[in-house]
């Protein structure tokens, strides 16, 4: 029986796709922006850090890639409307949204400050939900982009189980895991051609990870950053921290047509942490 030959390299390519990445100025978000652009997408990166964001977009354009920066606070709904409208106006569509912006506050539960809690929930939950809302409005049939798409929400291993001194963050990342599944099921059943998946990074070597390890020392839960790191790595079968590119590669897969039948999934990129 003859069989159509599929070019699997093309299946992973993002040529002619348009992406919006929140929190794209540094860390994991920066690497996601670099990965999507180098895989062929036009990328609008947004962040509250404007200098770094402009510099990244300029660097990518200097390499012949397509990238623009726009300042956006993800906790503000009006700024989501503006960001989605801007990416469609600039690049002619919207196929990929990566809800990457997120913050972490470490505190023992007994000392949790209400303002900190509210800020974590506003950015990590409301920011992601608002991103899904405005991307779905644009991507669904009849929307200003209208061709369906892929939404990728960056959760965490902290969205899968408990971690001491991290209750606000784990609450928010657990919410991201489940809101992703609701958006996925709804969008699939309404035949919008929109997929929605979550990625669960382990500890990734970024400024956030450095602050996280230092936080255990500050809270007197570890004697030193080195001891804090060793205690964490003892729980990672691969015995090392992850790198931003490990997460960026997972984003490229979920964004691409190779993941056509994948929605509502949670992709653990954690060196085996949750396999134990
Ligand atoms: N680094 C890790 O070990 C790790 C592990 C699991 C999950 N994550 C998640 O990955 C994502 C990226 O983390 P990172 O390590 O690169 O952190 P980071 O702090 O280095 O970068 C986060 C980015 O989000 C931006 N941001 C913060 N608040 C914002 C707001 N209100 N509006 C728009 N942008 C905002 C920051 O300015 C920054 O550029 C986060 O959602 C984080 O929770 C990180």
Coordinates of C-alpha atoms and ligand atoms in Angstrom, one line a residue:
X1 CA 0.0 0.0 0.0
X2 CA 1.4 3.4 -0.9
X3 CA 1.9 5.8 2.0
X4 CA 2.2 9.6 1.8
X5 CA 5.7 10.7 2.9
X6 CA 5.6 13.3 5.6
X7 CA 8.5 15.8 5.9
X8 CA 8.9 15.7 9.7
X9 CA 11.4 18.6 9.7
X10 CA 8.7 20.8 8.2
X11 CA 6.2 19.6 10.8
X12 CA 8.3 21.2 13.6
X13 CA 8.9 24.5 11.6
X14 CA 7.1 27.6 12.6
X15 CA 7.4 29.6 9.4
X16 CA 4.5 31.9 8.7
X17 CA 3.3 31.6 12.3
X18 CA 3.0 34.6 14.7
X19 CA 3.7 34.3 18.4
X20 CA 3.1 36.5 21.5
X21 CA 5.3 35.7 24.5
X22 CA 4.7 37.3 27.9
X23 CA 7.5 37.9 30.3
X24 CA 9.9 37.6 27.3
X25 CA 12.6 40.1 28.3
X26 CA 14.8 37.7 30.4
X27 CA 15.2 34.2 31.7
X28 CA 13.1 31.4 30.3
X29 CA 10.9 33.8 28.4
X30 CA 13.9 35.3 26.6
X31 CA 15.0 31.8 25.5
X32 CA 11.4 31.0 24.4
X33 CA 11.5 34.2 22.2
X34 CA 14.8 33.2 20.7
X35 CA 13.6 29.6 20.0
X36 CA 10.3 30.6 18.4
X37 CA 12.0 33.3 16.2
X38 CA 14.8 30.9 15.1
X39 CA 12.2 28.2 14.3
X40 CA 10.7 30.8 11.8
X41 CA 7.9 32.6 13.8
X42 CA 7.4 36.3 14.0
X43 CA 7.5 37.1 17.7
X44 CA 6.0 39.9 19.8
X45 CA 7.6 39.8 23.2
X46 CA 6.1 41.7 26.0
X47 CA 7.2 42.4 29.6
X48 CA 7.3 45.1 32.2
X49 CA 11.1 45.3 31.6
X50 CA 11.3 47.6 28.6
X51 CA 15.1 48.2 28.1
X52 CA 15.9 44.4 28.1
X53 CA 12.9 43.7 25.9
X54 CA 13.8 46.3 23.3
X55 CA 17.4 45.1 23.3
X56 CA 16.4 41.5 22.7
X57 CA 14.0 42.3 19.8
X58 CA 16.8 44.4 18.3
X59 CA 19.3 41.6 18.7
X60 CA 17.0 39.2 16.9
X61 CA 16.2 41.6 14.1
X62 CA 20.0 42.0 13.7
X63 CA 20.2 38.3 13.0
X64 CA 17.5 38.5 10.3
X65 CA 14.7 37.3 12.5
X66 CA 11.3 38.9 13.1
X67 CA 10.8 40.3 16.6
X68 CA 9.2 43.3 18.3
X69 CA 8.9 44.4 21.9
X70 CA 5.8 45.9 23.6
X71 CA 5.5 46.9 27.3
X72 CA 2.7 44.9 29.0
X73 CA 1.7 44.2 32.5
X74 CA -0.1 40.9 32.3
X75 CA -2.3 41.6 35.4
X76 CA -4.1 44.4 33.5
X77 CA -6.8 43.3 31.1
X78 CA -6.7 46.5 29.0
X79 CA -3.0 45.8 28.3
X80 CA -3.9 42.3 27.1
X81 CA -6.4 43.7 24.6
X82 CA -3.8 46.2 23.4
X83 CA -1.1 43.5 23.1
X84 CA -3.2 41.1 21.1
X85 CA -4.4 43.9 18.8
X86 CA -0.8 45.1 18.4
X87 CA 0.6 41.7 17.4
X88 CA -2.2 41.2 14.8
X89 CA -1.6 44.7 13.4
X90 CA 2.2 44.2 13.2
X91 CA 2.5 40.6 12.0
X92 CA -1.0 39.9 10.4
X93 CA -2.2 37.2 12.8
X94 CA -1.8 35.3 16.0
X95 CA -1.1 31.5 16.1
X96 CA 0.9 31.0 19.3
X97 CA 0.5 32.5 22.8
X98 CA 3.0 31.6 25.5
X99 CA 1.9 32.7 28.9
X100 CA 5.3 32.8 30.5
X101 CA 5.3 35.9 32.8
X102 CA 5.3 34.8 36.4
X103 CA 6.6 35.8 39.9
X104 CA 7.5 33.9 43.0
X105 CA 7.2 35.0 46.6
X106 CA 8.7 32.7 49.3
X107 CA 7.2 32.8 52.8
X108 CA 6.3 30.5 55.6
X109 CA 2.5 30.2 55.5
X110 CA 2.2 31.7 59.0
X111 CA 4.0 34.9 57.7
X112 CA 2.3 35.2 54.3
X113 CA 1.8 38.9 53.5
X114 CA -1.7 39.5 51.9
X115 CA -0.3 42.0 49.4
X116 CA 2.3 39.5 48.2
X117 CA -0.4 36.8 47.9
X118 CA -2.6 39.1 45.9
X119 CA 0.3 40.0 43.6
X120 CA 1.2 36.4 42.9
X121 CA -2.4 35.5 42.2
X122 CA -2.9 38.6 40.0
X123 CA 0.1 37.9 37.8
X124 CA 0.3 34.1 37.8
X125 CA -3.4 33.3 37.6
X126 CA -5.3 36.3 36.3
X127 CA -2.5 37.2 34.0
X128 CA -2.6 33.7 32.4
X129 CA -6.5 33.6 32.3
X130 CA -6.7 37.0 30.7
X131 CA -4.1 35.9 28.1
X132 CA -6.1 32.8 27.3
X133 CA -9.3 34.9 27.0
X134 CA -7.9 37.5 24.6
X135 CA -5.9 35.0 22.5
X136 CA -9.0 32.7 22.1
X137 CA -11.1 35.7 21.1
X138 CA -8.6 36.5 18.4
X139 CA -7.7 33.0 17.3
X140 CA -11.2 31.4 17.1
X141 CA -13.2 31.4 13.9
X142 CA -14.4 34.9 13.1
X143 CA -11.7 36.5 15.4
X144 CA -9.2 39.1 14.2
X145 CA -6.6 36.3 13.6
X146 CA -9.2 33.6 13.1
X147 CA -7.0 30.5 12.2
X148 CA -6.9 28.7 15.5
X149 CA -3.7 28.3 17.3
X150 CA -1.6 27.0 20.2
X151 CA -1.7 28.4 23.8
X152 CA 1.2 27.3 26.1
X153 CA 1.0 28.1 29.8
X154 CA 4.2 27.9 31.8
X155 CA 3.3 26.3 35.1
X156 CA 5.9 24.5 37.3
X157 CA 6.7 21.4 39.2
X158 CA 5.3 23.6 42.0
X159 CA 1.9 23.2 40.1
X160 CA 2.0 19.5 40.7
X161 CA 2.9 19.1 44.4
X162 CA 3.8 20.9 47.6
X163 CA 7.0 22.8 48.3
X164 CA 7.8 24.4 51.7
X165 CA 7.6 28.1 51.9
X166 CA 6.0 28.4 48.5
X167 CA 2.2 28.2 49.2
X168 CA 1.1 31.2 47.2
X169 CA 3.2 30.2 44.2
X170 CA 2.1 26.5 44.3
X171 CA -1.5 27.7 44.6
X172 CA -1.1 29.8 41.5
X173 CA 0.8 27.2 39.5
X174 CA -1.7 24.5 40.4
X175 CA -4.4 26.8 39.1
X176 CA -2.5 27.3 35.8
X177 CA -2.4 23.5 35.4
X178 CA -6.2 23.1 35.7
X179 CA -7.3 26.3 33.9
X180 CA -5.2 25.0 31.0
X181 CA -7.3 21.8 30.9
X182 CA -10.6 23.8 31.0
X183 CA -9.5 26.0 28.1
X184 CA -8.3 23.0 26.2
X185 CA -11.5 21.0 26.5
X186 CA -13.8 24.0 25.8
X187 CA -11.8 25.1 22.8
X188 CA -11.7 21.6 21.4
X189 CA -15.4 20.9 21.9
X190 CA -16.3 24.2 20.3
X191 CA -14.1 23.2 17.3
X192 CA -12.0 26.4 17.5
X193 CA -8.8 24.7 16.3
X194 CA -7.1 26.1 19.4
X195 CA -5.0 23.8 21.6
X196 CA -3.9 24.7 25.1
X197 CA -1.2 22.9 27.1
X198 CA 0.9 23.5 30.2
X199 CA 4.7 23.0 30.7
X200 CA 6.0 22.2 34.1
X201 CA 9.7 23.1 34.4
X202 CA 11.8 21.8 37.2
X203 CA 14.4 24.2 38.7
X204 CA 15.8 26.1 35.8
X205 CA 19.1 28.0 36.0
X206 CA 17.7 31.6 36.0
X207 CA 17.5 34.6 38.3
X208 CA 14.3 33.1 39.7
X209 CA 16.1 29.9 40.6
X210 CA 18.9 31.8 42.3
X211 CA 16.4 33.8 44.4
X212 CA 14.5 30.5 45.2
X213 CA 17.7 28.9 46.6
X214 CA 18.7 32.0 48.5
X215 CA 15.1 32.2 49.9
X216 CA 15.5 28.9 51.8
X217 CA 18.6 30.3 53.4
X218 CA 16.9 33.6 54.3
X219 CA 14.0 31.6 55.9
X220 CA 16.5 29.5 57.8
X221 CA 15.4 26.3 56.0
X222 CA 18.9 25.8 54.6
X223 CA 22.4 26.7 55.9
X224 CA 23.7 27.9 52.6
X225 CA 22.8 28.3 48.9
X226 CA 25.0 25.3 48.2
X227 CA 23.2 23.2 50.8
X228 CA 19.9 24.4 49.4
X229 CA 20.9 23.4 45.9
X230 CA 22.2 20.0 46.9
X231 CA 19.0 19.3 48.9
X232 CA 16.9 20.1 45.8
X233 CA 19.2 18.2 43.4
X234 CA 18.9 15.1 45.6
X235 CA 15.3 14.9 44.4
X236 CA 16.2 15.2 40.7
X237 CA 17.1 11.8 39.1
X238 CA 19.2 13.5 36.4
X239 CA 21.1 15.4 39.2
X240 CA 21.4 18.8 37.5
X241 CA 19.4 22.0 37.1
X242 CA 17.5 22.5 33.8
X243 CA 18.4 25.1 31.3
X244 CA 16.1 27.7 29.7
X245 CA 16.6 26.0 26.3
X246 CA 15.1 22.8 27.7
X247 CA 11.8 24.7 28.2
X248 CA 12.1 26.6 25.0
X249 CA 12.4 23.4 23.0
X250 CA 9.2 22.0 24.6
X251 CA 7.5 25.3 23.7
X252 CA 8.5 24.9 20.0
X253 CA 7.1 21.4 19.9
X254 CA 3.8 22.3 21.5
X255 CA 3.5 25.4 19.2
X256 CA 4.2 23.4 16.1
X257 CA 1.9 21.3 13.9
X258 CA 3.8 18.2 15.2
X259 CA 1.6 18.6 18.4
X260 CA -1.7 18.8 16.3
X261 CA -3.4 16.2 18.4
X262 CA -2.0 17.3 21.8
X263 CA -4.3 19.5 24.0
X264 CA -4.9 19.7 27.7
X265 CA -1.6 17.9 28.3
X266 CA 1.0 18.7 31.0
X267 CA 4.6 18.4 29.8
X268 CA 7.0 17.8 32.7
X269 CA 10.5 19.1 31.8
X270 CA 12.1 18.4 35.2
X271 CA 15.0 16.0 34.9
X272 CA 12.7 13.2 36.2
X273 CA 11.7 15.0 39.4
X274 CA 8.1 13.8 39.1
X275 CA 9.0 10.4 37.9
X276 CA 10.1 9.4 41.4
Ligands
LIG1 N1 13.3 29.4 36.9 C1 12.7 28.3 37.3 O1 13.3 27.5 38.0 C2 11.2 28.1 37.1 C3 10.7 26.8 37.4 C4 9.4 26.5 37.1 C5 8.6 27.5 36.5 N2 9.1 28.7 36.2 C6 8.2 29.7 35.6 O2 8.8 30.1 34.3 C7 8.4 31.4 34.0 C8 9.6 32.3 33.7 O3 10.4 32.3 34.9 P1 11.9 32.8 34.9 O4 12.7 31.8 35.7 O5 12.4 33.1 33.6 O6 11.8 34.1 35.8 P2 12.4 35.5 35.7 O7 12.0 36.2 36.9 O8 13.8 35.5 35.3 O9 11.5 36.1 34.5 C9 10.2 36.4 34.6 C10 9.8 37.5 33.6 O10 8.4 37.9 33.8 C11 8.4 39.3 33.8 N3 7.2 39.7 34.6 C12 7.0 39.7 35.9 N4 5.9 40.3 36.2 C13 5.3 40.7 35.1 C14 4.1 41.3 34.8 N5 3.2 41.7 35.7 N6 3.8 41.5 33.5 C15 4.6 41.2 32.5 N7 5.8 40.6 32.7 C16 6.1 40.3 34.0 C17 9.7 39.7 34.5 O11 9.9 41.1 34.3 C18 10.6 38.8 33.8 O12 11.2 39.3 32.6 C19 7.5 31.9 35.2 O13 6.2 31.7 35.0 C20 8.0 31.0 36.3 O14 7.1 30.8 37.4 C21 10.4 29.0 36.5

